[in-house]
XYZ file of C-alpha atoms in Angstrom:
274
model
C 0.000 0.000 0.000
C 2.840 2.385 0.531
C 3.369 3.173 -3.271
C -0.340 3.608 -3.993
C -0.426 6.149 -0.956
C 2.773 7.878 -1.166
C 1.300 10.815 -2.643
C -1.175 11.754 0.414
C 0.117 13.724 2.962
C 0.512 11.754 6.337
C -2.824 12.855 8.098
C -4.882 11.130 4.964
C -1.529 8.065 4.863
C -2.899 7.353 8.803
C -6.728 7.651 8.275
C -6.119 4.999 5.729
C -3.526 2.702 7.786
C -6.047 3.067 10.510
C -9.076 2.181 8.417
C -7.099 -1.159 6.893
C -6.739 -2.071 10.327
C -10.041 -1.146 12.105
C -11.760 -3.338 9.081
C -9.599 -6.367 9.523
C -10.142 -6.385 13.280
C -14.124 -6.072 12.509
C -13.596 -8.979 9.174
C -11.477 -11.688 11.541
C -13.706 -11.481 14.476
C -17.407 -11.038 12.368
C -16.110 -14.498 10.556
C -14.799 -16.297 13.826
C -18.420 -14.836 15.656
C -20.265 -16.205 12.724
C -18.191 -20.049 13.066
C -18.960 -19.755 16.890
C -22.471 -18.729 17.198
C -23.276 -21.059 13.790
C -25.569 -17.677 12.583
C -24.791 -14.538 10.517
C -25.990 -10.831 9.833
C -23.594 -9.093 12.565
C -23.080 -6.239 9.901
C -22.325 -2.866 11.894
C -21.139 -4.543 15.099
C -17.637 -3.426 16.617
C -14.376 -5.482 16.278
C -14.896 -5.021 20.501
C -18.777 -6.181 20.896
C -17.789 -8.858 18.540
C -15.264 -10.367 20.576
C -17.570 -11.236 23.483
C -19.435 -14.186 21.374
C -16.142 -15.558 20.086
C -15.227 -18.925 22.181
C -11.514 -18.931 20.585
C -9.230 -16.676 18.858
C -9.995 -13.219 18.438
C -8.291 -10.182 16.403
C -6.853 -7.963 19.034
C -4.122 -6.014 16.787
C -2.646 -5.988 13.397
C 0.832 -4.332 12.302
C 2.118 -3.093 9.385
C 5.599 -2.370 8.857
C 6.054 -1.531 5.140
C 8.753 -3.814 4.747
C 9.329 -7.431 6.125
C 10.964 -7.183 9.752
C 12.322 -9.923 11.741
C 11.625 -7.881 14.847
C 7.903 -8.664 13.998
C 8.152 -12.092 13.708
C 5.320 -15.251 13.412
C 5.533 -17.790 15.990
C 7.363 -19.892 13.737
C 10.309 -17.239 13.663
C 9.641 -16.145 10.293
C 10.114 -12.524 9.669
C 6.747 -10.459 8.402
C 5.971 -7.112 6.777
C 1.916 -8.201 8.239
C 1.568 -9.568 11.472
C -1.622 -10.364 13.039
C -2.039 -10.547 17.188
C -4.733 -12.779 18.535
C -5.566 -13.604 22.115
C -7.551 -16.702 23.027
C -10.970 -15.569 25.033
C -10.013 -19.334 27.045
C -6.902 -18.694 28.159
C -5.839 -15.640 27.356
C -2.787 -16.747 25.287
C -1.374 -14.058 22.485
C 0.400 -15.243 19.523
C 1.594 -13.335 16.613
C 0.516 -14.722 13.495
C 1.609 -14.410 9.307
C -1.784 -14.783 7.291
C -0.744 -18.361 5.914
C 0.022 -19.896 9.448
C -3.743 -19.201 10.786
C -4.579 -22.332 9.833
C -1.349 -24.417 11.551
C -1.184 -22.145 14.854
C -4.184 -21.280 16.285
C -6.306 -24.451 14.134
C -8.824 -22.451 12.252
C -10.928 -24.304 10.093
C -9.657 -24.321 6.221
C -12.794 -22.587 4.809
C -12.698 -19.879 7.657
C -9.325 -19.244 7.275
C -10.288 -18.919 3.056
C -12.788 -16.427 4.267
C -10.833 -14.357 6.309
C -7.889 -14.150 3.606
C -11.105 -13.015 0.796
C -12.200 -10.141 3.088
C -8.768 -9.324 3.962
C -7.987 -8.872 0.591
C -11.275 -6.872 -0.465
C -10.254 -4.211 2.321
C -6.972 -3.775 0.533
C -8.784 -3.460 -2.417
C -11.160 -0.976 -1.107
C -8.242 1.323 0.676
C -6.531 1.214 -2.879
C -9.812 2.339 -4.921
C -9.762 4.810 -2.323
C -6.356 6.338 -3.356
C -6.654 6.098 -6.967
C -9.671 7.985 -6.797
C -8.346 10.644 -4.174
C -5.231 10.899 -7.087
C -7.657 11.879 -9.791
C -9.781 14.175 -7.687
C -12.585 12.398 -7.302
C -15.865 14.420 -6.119
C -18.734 13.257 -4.192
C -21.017 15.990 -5.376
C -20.525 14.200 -9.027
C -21.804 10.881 -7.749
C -24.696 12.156 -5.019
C -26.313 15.553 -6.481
C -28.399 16.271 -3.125
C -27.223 15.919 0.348
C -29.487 17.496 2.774
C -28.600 20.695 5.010
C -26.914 19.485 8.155
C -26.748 15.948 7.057
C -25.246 13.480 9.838
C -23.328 11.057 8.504
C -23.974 7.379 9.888
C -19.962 7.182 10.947
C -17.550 10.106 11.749
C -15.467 8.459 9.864
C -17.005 9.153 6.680
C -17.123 13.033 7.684
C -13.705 12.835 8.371
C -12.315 11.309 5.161
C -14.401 13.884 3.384
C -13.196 16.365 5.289
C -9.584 15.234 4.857
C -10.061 15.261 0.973
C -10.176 11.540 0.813
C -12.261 9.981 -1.841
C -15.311 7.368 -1.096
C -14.551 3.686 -1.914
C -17.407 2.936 -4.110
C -19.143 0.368 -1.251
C -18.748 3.516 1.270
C -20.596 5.710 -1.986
C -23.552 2.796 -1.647
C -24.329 2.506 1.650
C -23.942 6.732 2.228
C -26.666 7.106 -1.007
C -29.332 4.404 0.832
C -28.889 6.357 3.864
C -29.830 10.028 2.177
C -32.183 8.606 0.537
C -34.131 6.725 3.403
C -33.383 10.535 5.055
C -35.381 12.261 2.745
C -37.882 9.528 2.164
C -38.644 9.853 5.942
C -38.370 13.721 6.166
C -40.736 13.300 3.464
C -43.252 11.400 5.005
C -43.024 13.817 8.065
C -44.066 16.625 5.570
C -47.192 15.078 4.358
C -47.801 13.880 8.079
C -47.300 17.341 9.767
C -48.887 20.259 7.889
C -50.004 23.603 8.619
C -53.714 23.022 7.673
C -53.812 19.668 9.661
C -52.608 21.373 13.044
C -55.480 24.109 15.123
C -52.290 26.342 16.308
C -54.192 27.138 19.036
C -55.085 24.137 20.711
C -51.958 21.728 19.278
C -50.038 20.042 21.910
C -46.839 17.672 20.595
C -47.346 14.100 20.868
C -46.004 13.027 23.593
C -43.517 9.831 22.962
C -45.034 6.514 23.785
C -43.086 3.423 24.458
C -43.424 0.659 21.972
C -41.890 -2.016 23.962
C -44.109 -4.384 25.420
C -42.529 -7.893 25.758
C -39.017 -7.092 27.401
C -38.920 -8.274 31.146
C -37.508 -5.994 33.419
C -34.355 -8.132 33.932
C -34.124 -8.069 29.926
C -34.553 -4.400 29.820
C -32.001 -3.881 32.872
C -29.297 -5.812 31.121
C -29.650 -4.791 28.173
C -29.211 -1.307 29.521
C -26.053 -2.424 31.668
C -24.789 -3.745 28.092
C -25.412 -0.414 26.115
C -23.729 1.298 29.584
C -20.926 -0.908 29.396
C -20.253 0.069 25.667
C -21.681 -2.843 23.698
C -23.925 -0.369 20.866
C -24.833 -3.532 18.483
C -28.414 -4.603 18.836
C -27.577 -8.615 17.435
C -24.585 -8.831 19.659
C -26.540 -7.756 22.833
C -29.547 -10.795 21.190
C -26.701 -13.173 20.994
C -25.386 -12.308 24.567
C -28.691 -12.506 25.650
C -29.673 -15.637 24.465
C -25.849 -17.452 25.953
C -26.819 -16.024 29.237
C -30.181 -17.544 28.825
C -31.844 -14.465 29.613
C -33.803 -14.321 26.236
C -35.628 -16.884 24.324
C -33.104 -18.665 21.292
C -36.100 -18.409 19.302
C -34.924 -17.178 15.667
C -36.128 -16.538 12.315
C -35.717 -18.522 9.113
C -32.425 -16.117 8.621
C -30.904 -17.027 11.959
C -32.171 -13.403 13.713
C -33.582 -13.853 16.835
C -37.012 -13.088 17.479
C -35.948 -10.494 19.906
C -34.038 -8.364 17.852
C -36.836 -6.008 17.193
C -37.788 -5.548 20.687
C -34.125 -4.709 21.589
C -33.641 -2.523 18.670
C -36.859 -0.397 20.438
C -35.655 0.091 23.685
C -32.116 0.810 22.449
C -33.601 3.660 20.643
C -35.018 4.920 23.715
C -32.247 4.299 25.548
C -30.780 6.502 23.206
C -32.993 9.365 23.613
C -32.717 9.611 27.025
């Protein structure tokens, strides 16, 4: 990666270093949660919440040197340029790993390691679409013509890079046009729902908020809130933790979502605007 970026100036080099390895984290540990729960659809949840479902090895750091250095080493002794750190949630053991020895030190699974090394290498891709198109002055007004007036981005992340002058990966470009346009499909629907001639000015009180959650026991509801507390933000990780401390139903759907999820993704949302 250090050709592709050696044009950026070293706030936008670090943004992207720290973005290669903030997505690996979040790739290794979604696949390893996925092996160990046996479901999928954990999309959005931190390399950290992730790591309480795993039963193994988990992500924990990655380093890049630029260059192969035998002070970074794989267990074997073989210098690396990548070297990934994994702790086992058991023990606690670390070992510093090369991306071919996942497999023979820490016995992953053949297909999971295959899976790990395919999203691996689609976040390298990603970081260098990002470059290229930062190099030929790439614009995001050219690929989204309407943004809305004090628009919050889903991620500070994305605010930053923009900010920076970094370009949008074309997956980042994707998911940012769903979200402006569920925005302004829903500020639209609040137009036609609230309008002058369907509110008496004089005798129009606000609706006060009602609570929509009404199959959460208490001891649900208070753990889920110790959870959120506690920093875990992703509504299927808190379902899955819920369900291993038998605490919710395992119930699912045919996708593998537990029945739950809705319910917790309500009172998180309230949490939230408290």
């Amino acid at each position: 990666m250090d050709k592709e970026i050696s044009f950026l100036n070293e706030e936008q080099k670090q943004f992207l270093i720290d973005y290669v390895k903030t997505k690996k984290l979040e790739a290794f540990n979604k696949i390893q949660t996925e092996a160990s729960t046996g479901y999928a659809g954990f999309e959005g949840a931190s390399s950290e919440d992730l790591q309480l479902l795993i039963d193994e090895w988990v992500l924990i750091d990655y380093i890049d040197n630029g260059f192969v250095d035998k002070n970074t080493p794989c267990e074997c002794g073989r210098a690396l340029r990548y070297q990934y750190i994994v702790r086992n949630n058991k023990s606690g053991q670390i070992k510093r790993l090369g991306i071919n020895h996942f497999e023979e030190h820490i016995s992953l699974k053949k297909h999971v390691v295959k899976k790990i090394k395919k999203e691996f290498d689609l976040i390298d891709k990603e970081v260098s679409e990002i470059s290229e198109r930062t190099r030929v002055k790439w614009s995001i007004e050219n690929v989204i013509h309407y943004i809305p007036n004090d628009y919050k981005f889903s991620t500070d992340n994305i605010n930053r890079q923009l900010d920076m002058g970094l370009a949008l990966s074309a997956k980042q470009v994707n998911s940012l046009m769903k979200e402006v346009n569920q925005t302004i499909l829903s500020d639209n629907k609040a137009a036609k729902t609230f309008t002058p001639e369907n509110i008496d000015l004089f005798n129009y009180d606000e609706p006060k908020k009602i609570s929509t959650v009404f199959s959460l026991t208490d001891t649900q509801k208070e753990t889920i809130r110790d959870l959120y507390n506690r920093g875990v933000k992703s509504s299927r990780v808190i379902c899955e933790m819920l369900i291993e401390d038998k605490i919710a139903p395992s119930n699912r759907y045919s996708t593998g979502k537990p029945k739950i999820f809705p319910n917790v993704c309500v009172f998180l949302e309230e949490i939230k605007g408290n």
